[in-house]
Tab-separated table of C-alpha atoms and ligand atoms in Angstrom:
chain	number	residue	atom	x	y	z
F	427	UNK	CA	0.000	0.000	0.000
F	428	UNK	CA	2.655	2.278	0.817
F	429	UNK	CA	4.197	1.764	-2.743
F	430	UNK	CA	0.898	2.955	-4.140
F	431	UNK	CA	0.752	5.868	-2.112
F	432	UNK	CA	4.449	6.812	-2.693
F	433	UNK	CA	3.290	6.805	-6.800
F	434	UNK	CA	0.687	9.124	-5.570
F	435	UNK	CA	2.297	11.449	-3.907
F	436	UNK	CA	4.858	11.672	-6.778
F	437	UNK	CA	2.399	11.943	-9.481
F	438	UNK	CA	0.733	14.618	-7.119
F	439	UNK	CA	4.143	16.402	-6.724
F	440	UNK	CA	4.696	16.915	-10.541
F	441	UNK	CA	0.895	18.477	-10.882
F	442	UNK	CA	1.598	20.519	-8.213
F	443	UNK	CA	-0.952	18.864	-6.359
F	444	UNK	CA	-1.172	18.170	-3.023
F	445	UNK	CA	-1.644	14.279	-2.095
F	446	UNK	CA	-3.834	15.123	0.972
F	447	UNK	CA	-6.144	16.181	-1.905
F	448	UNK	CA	-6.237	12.729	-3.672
F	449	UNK	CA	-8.318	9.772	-2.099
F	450	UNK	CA	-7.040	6.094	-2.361
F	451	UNK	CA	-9.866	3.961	-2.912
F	452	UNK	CA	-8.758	0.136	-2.320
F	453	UNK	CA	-10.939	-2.239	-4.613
F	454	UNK	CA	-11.479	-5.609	-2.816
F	455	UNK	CA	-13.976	-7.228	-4.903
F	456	UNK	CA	-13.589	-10.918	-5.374
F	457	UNK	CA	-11.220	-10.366	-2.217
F	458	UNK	CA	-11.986	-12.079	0.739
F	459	UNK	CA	-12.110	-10.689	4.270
F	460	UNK	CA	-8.897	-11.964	5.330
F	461	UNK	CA	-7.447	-10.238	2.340
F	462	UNK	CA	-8.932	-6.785	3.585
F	463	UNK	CA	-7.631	-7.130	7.133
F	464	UNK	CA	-4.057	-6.199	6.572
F	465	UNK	CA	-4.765	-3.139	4.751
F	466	UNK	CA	-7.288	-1.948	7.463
F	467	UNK	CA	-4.529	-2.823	10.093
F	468	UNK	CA	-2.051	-0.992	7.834
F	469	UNK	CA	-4.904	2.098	8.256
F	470	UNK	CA	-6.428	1.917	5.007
F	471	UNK	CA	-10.232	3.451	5.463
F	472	UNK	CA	-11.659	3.404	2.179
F	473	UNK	CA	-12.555	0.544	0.167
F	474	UNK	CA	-14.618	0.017	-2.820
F	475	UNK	CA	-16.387	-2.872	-4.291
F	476	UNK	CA	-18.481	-3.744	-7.748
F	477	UNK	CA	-21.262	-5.665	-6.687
F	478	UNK	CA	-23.678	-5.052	-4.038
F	479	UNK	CA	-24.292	-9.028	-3.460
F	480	UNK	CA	-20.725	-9.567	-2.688
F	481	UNK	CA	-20.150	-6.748	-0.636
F	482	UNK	CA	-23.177	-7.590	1.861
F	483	UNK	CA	-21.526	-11.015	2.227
F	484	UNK	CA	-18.376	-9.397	3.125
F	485	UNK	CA	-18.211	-5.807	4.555
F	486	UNK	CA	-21.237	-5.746	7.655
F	487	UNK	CA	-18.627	-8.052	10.038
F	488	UNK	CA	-15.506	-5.618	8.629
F	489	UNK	CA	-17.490	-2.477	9.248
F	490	UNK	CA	-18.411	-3.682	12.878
F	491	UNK	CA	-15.356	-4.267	13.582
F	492	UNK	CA	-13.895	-0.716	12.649
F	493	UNK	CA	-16.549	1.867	11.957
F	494	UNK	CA	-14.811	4.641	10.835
F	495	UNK	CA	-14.413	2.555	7.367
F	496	UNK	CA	-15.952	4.275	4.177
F	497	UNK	CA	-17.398	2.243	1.269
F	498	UNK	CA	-17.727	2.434	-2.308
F	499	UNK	CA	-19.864	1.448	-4.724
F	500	UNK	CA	-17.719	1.694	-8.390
F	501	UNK	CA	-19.736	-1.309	-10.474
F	502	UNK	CA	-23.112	-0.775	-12.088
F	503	UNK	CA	-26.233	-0.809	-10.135
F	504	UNK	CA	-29.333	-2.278	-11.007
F	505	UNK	CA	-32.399	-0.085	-9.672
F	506	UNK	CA	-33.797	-2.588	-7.847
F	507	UNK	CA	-30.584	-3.036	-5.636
F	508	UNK	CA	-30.565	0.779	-4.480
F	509	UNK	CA	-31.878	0.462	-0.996
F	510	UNK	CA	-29.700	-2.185	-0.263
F	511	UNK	CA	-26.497	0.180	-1.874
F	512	UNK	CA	-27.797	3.021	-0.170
F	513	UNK	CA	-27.862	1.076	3.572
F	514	UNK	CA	-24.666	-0.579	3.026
F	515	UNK	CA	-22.343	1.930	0.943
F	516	UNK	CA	-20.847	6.046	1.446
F	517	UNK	CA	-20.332	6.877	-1.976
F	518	UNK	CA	-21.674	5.707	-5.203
F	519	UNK	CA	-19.435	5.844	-8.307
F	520	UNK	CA	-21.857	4.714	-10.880
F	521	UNK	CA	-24.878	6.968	-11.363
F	522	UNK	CA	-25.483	7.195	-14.942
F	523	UNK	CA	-29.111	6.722	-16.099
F	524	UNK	CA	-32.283	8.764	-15.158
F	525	UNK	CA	-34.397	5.440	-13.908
F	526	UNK	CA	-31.454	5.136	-11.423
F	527	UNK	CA	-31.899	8.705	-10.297
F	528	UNK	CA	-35.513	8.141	-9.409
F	529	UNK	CA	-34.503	5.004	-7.301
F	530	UNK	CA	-32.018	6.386	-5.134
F	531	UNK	CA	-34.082	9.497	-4.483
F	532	UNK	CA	-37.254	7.381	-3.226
F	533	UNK	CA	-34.489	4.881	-1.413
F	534	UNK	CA	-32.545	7.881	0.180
F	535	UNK	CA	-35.268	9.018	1.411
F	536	UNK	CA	-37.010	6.372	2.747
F	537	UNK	CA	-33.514	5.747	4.690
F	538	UNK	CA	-32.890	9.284	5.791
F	539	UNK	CA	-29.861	8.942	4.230
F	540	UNK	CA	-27.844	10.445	1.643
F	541	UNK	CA	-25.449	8.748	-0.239
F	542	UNK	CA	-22.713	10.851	-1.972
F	543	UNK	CA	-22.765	10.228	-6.282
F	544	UNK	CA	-20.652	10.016	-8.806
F	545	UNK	CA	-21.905	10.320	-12.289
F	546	UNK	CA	-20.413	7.662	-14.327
F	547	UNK	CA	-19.602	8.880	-18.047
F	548	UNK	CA	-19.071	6.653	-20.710
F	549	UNK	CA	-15.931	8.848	-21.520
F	550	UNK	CA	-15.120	6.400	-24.903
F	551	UNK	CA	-18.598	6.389	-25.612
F	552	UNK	CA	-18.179	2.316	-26.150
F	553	UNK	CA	-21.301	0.321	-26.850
F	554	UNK	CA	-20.847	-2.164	-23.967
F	555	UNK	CA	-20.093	0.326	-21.401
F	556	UNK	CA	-21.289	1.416	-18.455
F	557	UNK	CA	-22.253	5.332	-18.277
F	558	UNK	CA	-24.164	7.991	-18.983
F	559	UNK	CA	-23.404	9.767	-22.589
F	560	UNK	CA	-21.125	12.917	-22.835
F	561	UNK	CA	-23.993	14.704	-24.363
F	562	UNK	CA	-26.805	13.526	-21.245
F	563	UNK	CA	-24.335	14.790	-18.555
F	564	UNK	CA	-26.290	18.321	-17.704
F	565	UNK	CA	-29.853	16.884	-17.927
F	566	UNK	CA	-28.866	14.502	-15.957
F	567	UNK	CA	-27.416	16.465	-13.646
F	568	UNK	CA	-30.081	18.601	-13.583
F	569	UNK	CA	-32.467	15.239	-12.743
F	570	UNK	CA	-29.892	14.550	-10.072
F	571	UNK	CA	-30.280	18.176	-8.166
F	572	UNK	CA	-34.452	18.377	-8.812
F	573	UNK	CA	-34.524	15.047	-7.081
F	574	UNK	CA	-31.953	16.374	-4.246
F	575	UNK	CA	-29.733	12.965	-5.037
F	576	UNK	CA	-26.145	14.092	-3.918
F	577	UNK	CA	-23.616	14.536	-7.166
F	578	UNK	CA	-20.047	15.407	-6.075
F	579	UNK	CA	-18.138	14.772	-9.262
F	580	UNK	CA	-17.904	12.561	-12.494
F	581	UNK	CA	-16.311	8.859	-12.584
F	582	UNK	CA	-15.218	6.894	-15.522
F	583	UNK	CA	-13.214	3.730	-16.982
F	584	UNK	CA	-11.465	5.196	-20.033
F	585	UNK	CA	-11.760	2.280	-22.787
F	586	UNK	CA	-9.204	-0.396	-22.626
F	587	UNK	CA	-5.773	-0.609	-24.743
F	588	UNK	CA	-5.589	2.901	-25.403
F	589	UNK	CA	-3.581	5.888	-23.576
F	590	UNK	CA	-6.296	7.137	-21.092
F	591	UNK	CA	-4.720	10.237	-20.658
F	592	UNK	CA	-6.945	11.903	-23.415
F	593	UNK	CA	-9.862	10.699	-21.569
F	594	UNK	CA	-8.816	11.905	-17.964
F	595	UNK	CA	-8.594	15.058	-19.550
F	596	UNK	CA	-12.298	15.099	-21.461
F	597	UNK	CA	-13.757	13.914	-18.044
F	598	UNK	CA	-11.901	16.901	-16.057
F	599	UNK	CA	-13.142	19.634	-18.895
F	600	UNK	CA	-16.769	17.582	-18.579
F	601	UNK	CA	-16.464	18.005	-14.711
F	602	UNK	CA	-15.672	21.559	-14.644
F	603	UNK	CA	-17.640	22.655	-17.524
F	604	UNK	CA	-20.471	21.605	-14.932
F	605	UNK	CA	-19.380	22.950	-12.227
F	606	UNK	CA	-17.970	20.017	-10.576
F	607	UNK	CA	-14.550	19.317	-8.541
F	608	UNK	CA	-14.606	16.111	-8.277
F	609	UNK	CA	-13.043	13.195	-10.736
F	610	UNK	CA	-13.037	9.264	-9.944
F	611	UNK	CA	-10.682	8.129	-12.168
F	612	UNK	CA	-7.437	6.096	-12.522
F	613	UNK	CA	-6.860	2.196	-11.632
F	614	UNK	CA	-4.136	0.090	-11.344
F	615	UNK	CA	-2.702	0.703	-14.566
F	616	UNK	CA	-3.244	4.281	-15.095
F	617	UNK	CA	-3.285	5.914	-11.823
F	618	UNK	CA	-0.601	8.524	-12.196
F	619	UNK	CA	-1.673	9.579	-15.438
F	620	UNK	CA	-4.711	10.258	-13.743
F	621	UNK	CA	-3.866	12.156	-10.607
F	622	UNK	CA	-1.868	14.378	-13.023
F	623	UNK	CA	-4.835	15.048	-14.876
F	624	UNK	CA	-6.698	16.001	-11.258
F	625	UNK	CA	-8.698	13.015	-10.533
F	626	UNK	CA	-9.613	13.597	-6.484
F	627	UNK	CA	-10.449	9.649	-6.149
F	628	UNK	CA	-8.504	6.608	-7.522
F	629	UNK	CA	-9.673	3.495	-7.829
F	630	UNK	CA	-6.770	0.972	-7.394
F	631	UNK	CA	-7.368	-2.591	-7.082
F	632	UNK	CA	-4.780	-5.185	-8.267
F	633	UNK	CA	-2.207	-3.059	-7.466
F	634	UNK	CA	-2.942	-3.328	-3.252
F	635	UNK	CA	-4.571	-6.888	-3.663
F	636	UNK	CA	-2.546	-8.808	-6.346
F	637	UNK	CA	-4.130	-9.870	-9.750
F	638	UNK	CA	-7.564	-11.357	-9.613
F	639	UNK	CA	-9.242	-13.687	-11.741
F	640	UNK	CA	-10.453	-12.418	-15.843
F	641	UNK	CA	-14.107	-12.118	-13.891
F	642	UNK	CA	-15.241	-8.864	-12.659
F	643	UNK	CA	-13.617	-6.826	-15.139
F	644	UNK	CA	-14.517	-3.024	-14.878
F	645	UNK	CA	-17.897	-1.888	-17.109
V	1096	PLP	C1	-12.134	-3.417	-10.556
V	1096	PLP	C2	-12.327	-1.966	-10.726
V	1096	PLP	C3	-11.278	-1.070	-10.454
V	1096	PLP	C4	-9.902	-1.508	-10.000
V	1096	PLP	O1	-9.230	-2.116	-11.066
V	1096	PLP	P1	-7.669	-2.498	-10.939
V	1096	PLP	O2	-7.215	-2.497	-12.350
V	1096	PLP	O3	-7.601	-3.828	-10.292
V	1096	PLP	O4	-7.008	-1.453	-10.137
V	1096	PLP	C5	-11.547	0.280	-10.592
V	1096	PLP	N1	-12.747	0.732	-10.995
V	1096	PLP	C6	-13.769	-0.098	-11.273
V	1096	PLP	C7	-15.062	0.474	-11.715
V	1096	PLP	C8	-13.588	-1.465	-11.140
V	1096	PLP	O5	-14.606	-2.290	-11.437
């Protein structure tokens, strides 16, 4: 962990950026608990995970255990799974359709709790992924503040096999274009590239955990 957070600071240090500013997000999916342990032990707070199933199985013991921990949700979510991702997570990375607005509203609200959002983009505007469209960002947006559902910033997974760089970039002008600091972006591979480029949250999982299996590949 402290390797990754060295290549933060450094990448940080060339933006002129201050690492305080950056938040390390460990992915543990397909992980088990005794995985997670040592990193909490080594005083790692925030985690993330893909699937809300999997999580539930794994983080309600962890989180009793040391409640100060901070959970994120960075896979898709289907609307009928958003009171159970609204009980159980503190962010969610992956807001990127109007139907999924309306369902974390009503489930926010029938919790009393609000979850903090990310608006995923589909920044490579792929077929298969994940994400709202450049071009739906504002109304969606929009949707997002009418229905007082939290948005802090804009996530994405740039597409694979290609320099990402160009895409951390689109997402940042995106971001501030609608008036919005924050940027979940980077992973394992790309990290650096992406604190230079300002992202505020990475998402790094193989790179704390070692390499999992093909499954659960990022959407
Ligand atoms: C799995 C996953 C990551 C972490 O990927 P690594 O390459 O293992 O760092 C980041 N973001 C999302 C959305 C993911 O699904």
């Amino acid at each position: 962990m402290s390797d990754v957070r060295d290549s933060i600071a450094r990448a940080a240090k060339i933006a002129r950026r201050d690492p305080d500013d950056i938040e390390l997000i460990a992915i543990s999916k397909t992980h088990p608990a005794d995985a997670i342990t040592p990193l909490i032990a080594a005083g790692q707070r925030v985690f993330g995970e893909n699937r809300v199933q999997e999580a539930q199985t794994k983080w309600p013991a962890l989180i009793a255990a040391h409640d100060d921990i901070a959970l994120h949700l960075v896979g898709q979510l289907q609307s009928n799974k958003a009171d159970d991702a609204v009980a159980l997570f503190d962010c969610i990375h992956s807001l990127d359709r109007s139907s999924l607005v309306k369902a974390l509203a009503k489930a926010m609200d029938k919790a009393g709790k609000q979850v903090l959002c990310f608006v995923q983009v589909n920044i490579g505007e792929e077929e298969q992924k994940g994400g709202c469209a450049i071009g739906d960002v504002p109304a969606l947006l929009d949707q997002a503040r009418g229905a007082d559902v939290p948005v802090i910033g804009l996530m994405c997974v740039p597409p694979l096999g290609i320099e990402p760089a160009p895409f951390f970039a689109l997402l940042a002008k995106i971001a501030d274009d609608n008036g919005l600091s924050q940027l979940s972006m980077g992973m394992s591979g790309d990290y650096e590239t992406a604190v230079m480029l300002g992202a505020t949250h990475v998402r790094v999982g193989s790179a704390l955990f070692g390499a999992r299996a093909q499954q659960s590949q990022p959407v």
